[in-house]
mmCIF file of C-alpha atoms in Angstrom:
data_model
loop_
_atom_site.group_PDB
_atom_site.id
_atom_site.type_symbol
_atom_site.label_atom_id
_atom_site.label_comp_id
_atom_site.label_asym_id
_atom_site.label_seq_id
_atom_site.Cartn_x
_atom_site.Cartn_y
_atom_site.Cartn_z
ATOM 1 C CA MET Q 208 0.000 0.000 0.000
ATOM 2 C CA SER Q 209 1.323 3.443 -0.847
ATOM 3 C CA ASN Q 210 2.108 5.842 1.917
ATOM 4 C CA GLU Q 211 -1.077 7.933 1.757
ATOM 5 C CA PHE Q 212 -0.864 9.158 5.295
ATOM 6 C CA PRO Q 213 2.508 10.705 6.014
ATOM 7 C CA GLU Q 214 3.754 10.968 9.575
ATOM 8 C CA LEU Q 215 2.492 14.004 11.482
ATOM 9 C CA ASP Q 216 6.073 15.158 11.975
ATOM 10 C CA ASN Q 217 6.557 15.166 8.212
ATOM 11 C CA ILE Q 218 3.441 17.269 7.703
ATOM 12 C CA GLU Q 219 4.793 19.827 10.152
ATOM 13 C CA ILE Q 220 8.111 19.835 8.371
ATOM 14 C CA LEU Q 221 6.447 20.386 5.014
ATOM 15 C CA SER Q 222 4.306 23.216 6.318
ATOM 16 C CA LEU Q 223 7.177 25.269 7.688
ATOM 17 C CA SER Q 224 9.258 27.508 5.499
ATOM 18 C CA ASP Q 225 13.010 27.590 6.019
ATOM 19 C CA LEU Q 226 12.667 30.923 7.774
ATOM 20 C CA GLU Q 227 9.924 29.644 10.038
ATOM 21 C CA PHE Q 228 12.150 26.714 10.952
ATOM 22 C CA LEU Q 229 14.811 29.160 12.003
ATOM 23 C CA GLU Q 230 12.321 31.269 13.942
ATOM 24 C CA ARG Q 231 10.501 28.506 15.770
ATOM 25 C CA GLY Q 232 11.756 25.068 14.778
ATOM 26 C CA GLU Q 233 12.373 22.647 17.608
ATOM 27 C CA ILE Q 234 15.908 22.917 18.931
ATOM 28 C CA GLU Q 235 17.592 19.561 19.336
ATOM 29 C CA SER Q 236 20.909 20.684 20.766
ATOM 30 C CA ILE Q 237 22.912 23.769 21.687
ATOM 31 C CA GLU Q 238 26.692 23.897 21.797
ATOM 32 C CA ASN Q 239 28.771 26.838 23.005
ATOM 33 C CA LEU Q 240 31.674 27.406 20.686
ATOM 34 C CA LYS Q 241 35.178 27.791 22.044
ATOM 35 C CA GLY Q 242 36.301 31.346 21.464
ATOM 36 C CA HIS Q 243 36.074 34.899 22.717
ATOM 37 C CA ALA Q 244 32.862 36.066 21.029
ATOM 38 C CA PRO Q 245 29.830 34.228 22.447
ATOM 39 C CA ILE Q 246 28.393 32.076 19.651
ATOM 40 C CA MET Q 247 26.433 28.843 19.840
ATOM 41 C CA VAL Q 248 25.761 26.160 17.259
ATOM 42 C CA VAL Q 249 22.117 25.160 17.495
ATOM 43 C CA LYS Q 250 20.734 22.110 15.781
ATOM 44 C CA ILE Q 251 17.160 22.625 14.625
ATOM 45 C CA LYS Q 252 15.053 19.542 14.062
ATOM 46 C CA GLY Q 253 14.614 18.969 10.363
ATOM 47 C CA ASP Q 254 16.622 22.031 9.367
ATOM 48 C CA GLY Q 255 20.269 21.401 10.173
ATOM 49 C CA GLU Q 256 22.542 23.739 12.076
ATOM 50 C CA ALA Q 257 22.466 27.456 12.707
ATOM 51 C CA LEU Q 258 24.741 29.916 14.474
ATOM 52 C CA PHE Q 259 23.203 31.816 17.373
ATOM 53 C CA LYS Q 260 24.696 35.133 18.430
ATOM 54 C CA PRO Q 261 23.147 36.264 21.698
ATOM 55 C CA GLU Q 262 22.593 39.942 22.369
ATOM 56 C CA GLY Q 263 23.289 41.658 25.624
ATOM 57 C CA VAL Q 264 25.898 39.142 26.737
ATOM 58 C CA GLU Q 265 28.733 41.164 28.128
ATOM 59 C CA TYR Q 266 32.103 39.834 27.241
ATOM 60 C CA ASP Q 267 35.503 41.349 27.543
ATOM 61 C CA ASP Q 268 35.774 43.764 24.680
ATOM 62 C CA PHE Q 269 37.643 47.025 24.435
ATOM 63 C CA PHE Q 270 34.296 48.676 23.871
ATOM 64 C CA THR Q 271 31.528 46.336 24.976
ATOM 65 C CA GLU Q 272 28.839 48.510 23.454
ATOM 66 C CA LYS Q 273 29.935 47.267 20.047
ATOM 67 C CA GLY Q 274 28.894 43.769 21.006
ATOM 68 C CA ALA Q 275 25.345 44.997 21.538
ATOM 69 C CA PHE Q 276 24.989 45.728 17.834
ATOM 70 C CA ARG Q 277 25.924 42.259 16.675
ATOM 71 C CA GLY Q 278 22.484 40.782 16.287
ATOM 72 C CA GLU Q 279 20.733 43.963 15.231
ATOM 73 C CA LEU Q 280 23.087 44.647 12.331
ATOM 74 C CA GLU Q 281 23.202 41.028 11.231
ATOM 75 C CA PHE Q 282 19.406 40.977 11.076
ATOM 76 C CA LEU Q 283 19.090 44.337 9.311
ATOM 77 C CA VAL Q 284 21.561 43.329 6.604
ATOM 78 C CA PHE Q 285 19.558 40.140 6.097
ATOM 79 C CA LEU Q 286 16.364 42.212 5.695
ATOM 80 C CA ILE Q 287 18.041 44.546 3.203
ATOM 81 C CA ASP Q 288 19.337 41.542 1.260
ATOM 82 C CA LYS Q 289 15.803 40.094 1.213
ATOM 83 C CA ILE Q 290 14.246 43.350 -0.026
ATOM 84 C CA LEU Q 291 16.886 43.609 -2.732
ATOM 85 C CA GLY Q 292 16.393 39.982 -3.719
ATOM 86 C CA THR Q 293 20.136 39.425 -3.808
ATOM 87 C CA ASP Q 294 20.149 36.310 -1.613
ATOM 88 C CA MET Q 295 23.689 36.906 -0.406
ATOM 89 C CA VAL Q 296 23.079 36.588 3.352
ATOM 90 C CA PRO Q 297 22.191 33.243 4.943
ATOM 91 C CA LEU Q 298 18.687 33.068 6.418
ATOM 92 C CA THR Q 299 18.624 35.041 9.655
ATOM 93 C CA ALA Q 300 15.969 35.407 12.326
ATOM 94 C CA LYS Q 301 15.546 36.982 15.732
ATOM 95 C CA ARG Q 302 15.010 34.359 18.367
ATOM 96 C CA LYS Q 303 15.275 33.630 22.066
ATOM 97 C CA ILE Q 304 17.442 30.628 22.804
ATOM 98 C CA ALA Q 305 18.565 29.419 26.230
ATOM 99 C CA ASP Q 306 16.802 32.472 27.731
ATOM 100 C CA LEU Q 307 18.910 34.817 25.624
ATOM 101 C CA ASN Q 308 17.639 37.105 22.896
ATOM 102 C CA GLY Q 309 19.722 37.183 19.765
ATOM 103 C CA VAL Q 310 19.885 36.293 16.117
ATOM 104 C CA VAL Q 311 20.131 32.877 14.633
ATOM 105 C CA GLN Q 312 21.616 32.415 11.183
ATOM 106 C CA LYS Q 313 21.528 29.320 9.041
ATOM 107 C CA PHE Q 314 24.905 27.595 8.958
ATOM 108 C CA VAL Q 315 26.234 27.311 5.413
ATOM 109 C CA SER Q 316 27.671 23.825 5.118
ATOM 110 C CA ASP Q 317 28.234 23.640 1.365
ATOM 111 C CA ALA Q 318 30.564 26.616 0.935
ATOM 112 C CA VAL Q 319 34.007 27.513 2.238
ATOM 113 C CA LEU Q 320 35.577 30.731 3.434
ATOM 114 C CA ALA Q 321 37.100 32.549 0.502
ATOM 115 C CA THR Q 322 40.444 32.745 2.247
ATOM 116 C CA LYS Q 323 40.659 28.965 2.107
ATOM 117 C CA LEU Q 324 40.499 28.958 -1.684
ATOM 118 C CA ASN Q 325 43.375 29.496 -4.024
ATOM 119 C CA ASN Q 326 42.020 32.483 -5.983
ATOM 120 C CA TRP Q 327 38.435 32.527 -4.725
ATOM 121 C CA ALA Q 328 37.215 34.571 -7.706
ATOM 122 C CA LYS Q 329 37.881 31.640 -10.035
ATOM 123 C CA HIS Q 330 35.278 29.690 -8.092
ATOM 124 C CA ALA Q 331 32.673 32.451 -7.766
ATOM 125 C CA SER Q 332 30.375 33.427 -10.609
ATOM 126 C CA GLU Q 333 30.631 36.942 -12.025
ATOM 127 C CA SER Q 334 26.969 37.614 -11.287
ATOM 128 C CA GLU Q 335 27.501 36.702 -7.626
ATOM 129 C CA ILE Q 336 30.562 38.968 -7.428
ATOM 130 C CA LEU Q 337 28.475 41.797 -8.860
ATOM 131 C CA LYS Q 338 25.541 41.224 -6.506
ATOM 132 C CA ALA Q 339 27.871 41.024 -3.508
ATOM 133 C CA THR Q 340 29.475 44.283 -4.589
ATOM 134 C CA VAL Q 341 26.045 45.935 -4.755
ATOM 135 C CA VAL Q 342 25.209 44.741 -1.234
ATOM 136 C CA ASP Q 343 28.589 45.789 0.177
ATOM 137 C CA TYR Q 344 28.327 49.204 -1.476
ATOM 138 C CA LEU Q 345 24.853 49.746 -0.065
ATOM 139 C CA ILE Q 346 25.625 48.663 3.490
ATOM 140 C CA GLY Q 347 28.967 50.459 3.452
ATOM 141 C CA ALA Q 348 30.965 47.340 4.316
ATOM 142 C CA LYS Q 349 34.292 48.333 5.803
ATOM 143 C CA ASP Q 350 35.811 44.998 6.637
ATOM 144 C CA ARG Q 351 35.138 42.579 3.779
ATOM 145 C CA SER Q 352 38.015 40.162 3.551
ATOM 146 C CA GLY Q 353 38.372 36.523 2.602
ATOM 147 C CA PHE Q 354 37.623 35.694 6.220
ATOM 148 C CA ASN Q 355 33.994 36.847 6.096
ATOM 149 C CA PHE Q 356 32.453 35.552 2.922
ATOM 150 C CA LEU Q 357 31.950 32.033 1.675
ATOM 151 C CA VAL Q 358 32.015 30.555 -1.798
ATOM 152 C CA ASN Q 359 30.295 27.423 -3.042
ATOM 153 C CA THR Q 360 32.901 26.071 -5.424
ATOM 154 C CA GLU Q 361 30.399 24.034 -7.429
ATOM 155 C CA SER Q 362 27.682 26.623 -8.018
ATOM 156 C CA GLY Q 363 29.798 29.788 -7.752
ATOM 157 C CA LYS Q 364 27.447 31.172 -5.101
ATOM 158 C CA ILE Q 365 28.723 33.712 -2.567
ATOM 159 C CA TRP Q 366 27.473 34.090 1.008
ATOM 160 C CA LEU Q 367 28.211 37.272 2.962
ATOM 161 C CA ILE Q 368 28.598 36.904 6.735
ATOM 162 C CA ASP Q 369 29.791 38.768 9.824
ATOM 163 C CA HIS Q 370 27.765 41.973 9.666
ATOM 164 C CA ASP Q 371 28.593 43.536 12.980
ATOM 165 C CA TYR Q 372 29.912 46.765 14.436
ATOM 166 C CA TYR Q 373 33.349 46.376 12.888
ATOM 167 C CA MET Q 374 31.896 45.768 9.452
ATOM 168 C CA MET Q 375 29.617 48.808 9.527
ATOM 169 C CA PHE Q 376 31.044 51.387 11.849
ATOM 170 C CA PHE Q 377 34.768 50.942 11.791
ATOM 171 C CA ASP Q 378 36.689 54.147 11.278
ATOM 172 C CA GLU Q 379 36.466 54.963 7.562
ATOM 173 C CA GLU Q 380 40.107 55.993 7.470
ATOM 174 C CA HIS Q 381 41.238 52.612 8.733
ATOM 175 C CA SER Q 382 38.798 50.381 6.920
ATOM 176 C CA THR Q 383 40.143 47.636 4.698
ATOM 177 C CA GLU Q 384 39.611 47.510 0.968
ATOM 178 C CA ASP Q 385 36.608 45.376 0.114
ATOM 179 C CA VAL Q 386 38.144 42.380 -1.665
ATOM 180 C CA ILE Q 387 34.931 41.592 -3.567
ATOM 181 C CA ALA Q 388 34.515 45.168 -4.803
ATOM 182 C CA LYS Q 389 38.184 45.166 -5.780
ATOM 183 C CA LYS Q 390 37.646 42.030 -7.850
ATOM 184 C CA ALA Q 391 34.547 43.549 -9.495
ATOM 185 C CA LYS Q 392 36.668 46.550 -10.525
ATOM 186 C CA ILE Q 393 39.328 44.276 -11.982
ATOM 187 C CA LEU Q 394 36.644 42.387 -13.908
ATOM 188 C CA GLY Q 395 35.154 45.685 -15.072
ATOM 189 C CA ILE Q 396 31.678 44.902 -13.781
ATOM 190 C CA SER Q 397 29.773 47.756 -12.176
ATOM 191 C CA LYS Q 398 26.386 47.884 -13.901
ATOM 192 C CA VAL Q 399 23.507 47.149 -11.544
ATOM 193 C CA PRO Q 400 21.829 43.977 -12.830
ATOM 194 C CA GLU Q 401 18.339 44.501 -14.254
ATOM 195 C CA ASP Q 402 16.840 41.922 -11.922
ATOM 196 C CA LEU Q 403 17.907 43.984 -8.910
ATOM 197 C CA ILE Q 404 16.142 47.172 -10.006
ATOM 198 C CA VAL Q 405 12.765 46.111 -8.604
ATOM 199 C CA GLY Q 406 14.240 45.338 -5.201
ATOM 200 C CA LEU Q 407 16.376 48.448 -5.290
ATOM 201 C CA SER Q 408 13.297 50.551 -6.062
ATOM 202 C CA ALA Q 409 11.555 49.126 -3.005
ATOM 203 C CA LEU Q 410 14.514 49.771 -0.742
ATOM 204 C CA PRO Q 411 14.192 53.530 -0.002
ATOM 205 C CA SER Q 412 10.663 53.277 1.398
ATOM 206 C CA ALA Q 413 11.505 50.081 3.290
ATOM 207 C CA LEU Q 414 14.504 51.856 4.771
ATOM 208 C CA GLU Q 415 12.303 54.757 5.860
ATOM 209 C CA GLN Q 416 10.302 52.298 7.889
ATOM 210 C CA LEU Q 417 13.415 50.676 9.350
ATOM 211 C CA ILE Q 418 14.778 54.119 10.237
ATOM 212 C CA SER Q 419 11.578 55.022 12.058
ATOM 213 C CA GLU Q 420 11.696 51.736 13.982
ATOM 214 C CA ALA Q 421 15.406 51.856 14.873
ATOM 215 C CA GLU Q 422 16.183 53.058 18.389
ATOM 216 C CA ASP Q 423 19.895 53.741 18.222
ATOM 217 C CA PRO Q 424 20.849 56.984 16.431
ATOM 218 C CA ARG Q 425 23.941 55.353 14.891
ATOM 219 C CA ILE Q 426 21.794 52.678 13.292
ATOM 220 C CA LYS Q 427 19.352 55.343 12.074
ATOM 221 C CA THR Q 428 22.255 57.244 10.476
ATOM 222 C CA TRP Q 429 23.654 54.065 8.934
ATOM 223 C CA LEU Q 430 20.247 53.191 7.441
ATOM 224 C CA ALA Q 431 19.862 56.721 6.097
ATOM 225 C CA GLU Q 432 23.236 56.377 4.372
ATOM 226 C CA ILE Q 433 22.090 53.121 2.786
ATOM 227 C CA LYS Q 434 19.031 54.941 1.490
ATOM 228 C CA LYS Q 435 21.207 57.639 -0.075
ATOM 229 C CA ARG Q 436 23.371 55.036 -1.768
ATOM 230 C CA ALA Q 437 20.283 53.157 -2.995
ATOM 231 C CA LEU Q 438 19.045 56.360 -4.644
ATOM 232 C CA ILE Q 439 22.444 56.855 -6.273
ATOM 233 C CA LEU Q 440 22.320 53.325 -7.686
ATOM 234 C CA LEU Q 441 18.778 53.859 -8.927
ATOM 235 C CA GLU Q 442 19.803 57.028 -10.682
ATOM 236 C CA THR Q 443 23.110 55.925 -12.179
ATOM 237 C CA LYS Q 444 22.483 52.156 -12.471
ATOM 238 C CA ARG Q 445 26.188 51.753 -11.720
ATOM 239 C CA ILE Q 446 28.261 51.107 -8.628
ATOM 240 C CA PRO Q 447 30.497 54.183 -8.162
ATOM 241 C CA MET W 235 59.532 28.703 34.600
ATOM 242 C CA THR W 236 58.399 30.996 31.823
ATOM 243 C CA LEU W 237 55.095 32.717 31.318
ATOM 244 C CA VAL W 238 53.560 32.277 27.859
ATOM 245 C CA TYR W 239 50.553 33.990 26.288
ATOM 246 C CA LEU W 240 48.519 31.973 23.854
ATOM 247 C CA VAL W 241 45.483 32.281 21.592
ATOM 248 C CA GLU W 242 43.728 29.335 19.991
ATOM 249 C CA LEU W 243 42.047 29.624 16.608
ATOM 250 C CA TYR W 244 39.164 27.348 15.655
ATOM 251 C CA GLU W 245 37.214 26.749 12.463
ATOM 252 C CA LEU W 246 33.873 25.056 11.887
ATOM 253 C CA ASN W 247 33.975 22.072 9.586
ATOM 254 C CA SER W 248 31.133 21.277 7.180
ATOM 255 C CA LYS W 249 29.263 19.485 9.990
ATOM 256 C CA ALA W 250 29.425 22.608 12.177
ATOM 257 C CA LYS W 251 31.952 21.025 14.523
ATOM 258 C CA GLN W 252 34.871 23.076 15.784
ATOM 259 C CA GLU W 253 38.402 22.039 14.894
ATOM 260 C CA LYS W 254 41.503 23.780 16.131
ATOM 261 C CA ILE W 255 43.573 25.288 13.343
ATOM 262 C CA ALA W 256 46.479 26.682 15.306
ATOM 263 C CA THR W 257 47.724 28.018 18.613
ATOM 264 C CA PHE W 258 49.554 31.340 18.619
ATOM 265 C CA VAL W 259 52.153 31.449 21.392
ATOM 266 C CA MET W 260 54.273 34.270 22.751
ATOM 267 C CA ARG W 261 56.854 33.810 25.488
ATOM 268 C CA GLU W 262 57.089 36.640 27.987
ATOM 269 C CA ASP W 263 60.873 36.709 27.569
ATOM 270 C CA PHE W 264 60.527 37.014 23.753
ATOM 271 C CA PRO W 265 57.780 39.642 23.457
ATOM 272 C CA GLY W 266 58.475 40.492 19.818
ATOM 273 C CA ASN W 267 57.683 37.112 18.404
ATOM 274 C CA VAL W 268 54.566 34.957 18.212
ATOM 275 C CA SER W 269 55.171 31.388 17.149
ATOM 276 C CA ILE W 270 52.462 29.343 15.478
ATOM 277 C CA GLU W 271 51.784 25.794 16.552
ATOM 278 C CA GLY W 272 49.746 23.847 14.030
ATOM 279 C CA ASN W 273 49.641 23.209 10.323
ATOM 280 C CA HIS W 274 51.533 26.083 8.712
ATOM 281 C CA ASP W 275 50.130 25.080 5.323
ATOM 282 C CA HIS W 276 46.541 25.599 6.433
ATOM 283 C CA PRO W 277 45.172 28.378 4.164
ATOM 284 C CA VAL W 278 43.980 30.456 7.116
ATOM 285 C CA VAL W 279 47.438 30.295 8.734
ATOM 286 C CA VAL W 280 49.026 31.109 5.376
ATOM 287 C CA ALA W 281 46.667 34.111 5.028
ATOM 288 C CA ILE W 282 47.425 35.340 8.546
ATOM 289 C CA LYS W 283 51.161 35.151 7.924
ATOM 290 C CA GLY W 284 50.908 36.680 4.471
ATOM 291 C CA GLU W 285 48.182 39.299 4.859
ATOM 292 C CA GLY W 286 48.254 39.920 8.595
ATOM 293 C CA VAL W 287 45.271 40.915 10.700
ATOM 294 C CA PHE W 288 43.595 44.253 11.088
ATOM 295 C CA ASP W 289 44.395 46.421 14.117
ATOM 296 C CA TYR W 290 40.896 46.745 15.549
ATOM 297 C CA LYS W 291 41.945 47.495 19.080
ATOM 298 C CA TYR W 292 44.081 50.523 18.376
ATOM 299 C CA ALA W 293 42.454 51.435 15.050
ATOM 300 C CA LYS W 294 45.754 51.883 13.274
ATOM 301 C CA PRO W 295 45.754 51.458 9.519
ATOM 302 C CA ASN W 296 48.685 49.074 9.396
ATOM 303 C CA LYS W 297 48.220 45.308 9.467
ATOM 304 C CA LEU W 298 49.607 43.200 12.282
ATOM 305 C CA PHE W 299 51.790 40.142 11.934
ATOM 306 C CA PRO W 300 53.162 37.529 14.347
ATOM 307 C CA TRP W 301 56.346 39.550 14.828
ATOM 308 C CA ASP W 302 54.256 42.367 16.317
ATOM 309 C CA GLY W 303 53.890 40.299 19.472
ATOM 310 C CA MET W 304 51.228 41.140 22.028
ATOM 311 C CA VAL W 305 49.255 43.604 19.872
ATOM 312 C CA PHE W 306 48.930 40.880 17.222
ATOM 313 C CA LEU W 307 47.681 38.404 19.834
ATOM 314 C CA GLU W 308 45.230 40.962 21.250
ATOM 315 C CA ASN W 309 43.603 41.496 17.863
ATOM 316 C CA LEU W 310 43.063 37.868 16.872
ATOM 317 C CA LYS W 311 39.805 37.634 18.829
ATOM 318 C CA TYR W 312 38.410 40.696 17.043
ATOM 319 C CA HIS W 313 39.532 39.510 13.634
ATOM 320 C CA PHE W 314 38.138 35.986 14.009
ATOM 321 C CA ARG W 315 34.639 36.462 15.380
ATOM 322 C CA SER W 316 32.236 34.986 12.815
ATOM 323 C CA GLY W 317 31.904 31.510 14.284
ATOM 324 C CA TYR W 318 33.173 29.958 11.065
ATOM 325 C CA LEU W 319 36.498 31.136 12.445
ATOM 326 C CA LEU W 320 36.725 31.947 16.135
ATOM 327 C CA ALA W 321 39.721 32.921 18.240
ATOM 328 C CA THR W 322 39.961 32.707 22.004
ATOM 329 C CA ASP W 323 40.978 35.500 24.304
ATOM 330 C CA ILE W 324 44.602 35.549 25.401
ATOM 331 C CA GLN W 325 45.319 32.826 27.895
ATOM 332 C CA LYS W 326 48.310 32.755 30.245
ATOM 333 C CA LYS W 327 50.254 29.622 31.029
ATOM 334 C CA THR W 328 53.464 28.899 32.886
ATOM 335 C CA ILE W 329 55.784 26.394 31.269
ATOM 336 C CA ASP W 330 59.117 24.781 32.119
ATOM 337 C CA ILE W 331 61.788 25.606 29.589
#
């Protein structure tokens, strides 16, 4: 007899989107990672692993306030990526785990850090390099190195990670050159892809809403700068 | 007896399990040199030695390398903070030489 009546668990699995899994899927295990920054690997039933970065956990930092932005910025960059339709940031959700509020981000298991590849750009597709450059330009990434993006060597897909205080607010004068933007320049690709125009057009009004909801003035200013850059891209259709 | 300062660097493998890549060690009596214990051919170690790490703590534009000693050690935890790569804080240990 065919399996006409699937298990209840399977029905639940089928009815949840990937994002819903992240937001409220059953947590099977939690493991604190060894290291300075507090990060946990959480295993979500039916959805694999995710990285949880708790907010409000004080840890020895030279300016602990920076730690407080970790989850907020990570989540906002995910939202911006979603509005744009670039799909460069792993699924991210706000969630309370082990009595701690924070953000949980899907662990990317099928890609490797760019720094681990011999010439990462040979493995990444040109369209992904261009999309990543658009995202980094918009968010004003100041610390994009081979240590904080991943490349799937089979599909050429890029994943951007690590959107925290250092990435967004580090002193402009001392910021590092964005290695993805540098590669885009070398390849001579700067035209905003047509398929991003719709998302880009939706961004300014979405940002207005995010600005009105943001509590911290630095985040409000950062979002306002993203809006300005979005308008520049809409007008010129090119990354400056 | 000699005091050493050390930082461990971990990476997540494809199953989200941590594996130690290297330990960065500085002896108190040789403050200008950080030695690296681990696989020197690991691409992350190669990148650290070749490209250096950013000076987050003191916000100076120059990159830091193992020969910069303590300031290099201090910055590893800020540089490697994503979870995919994660460095410990500086630990102190006394060893017999």
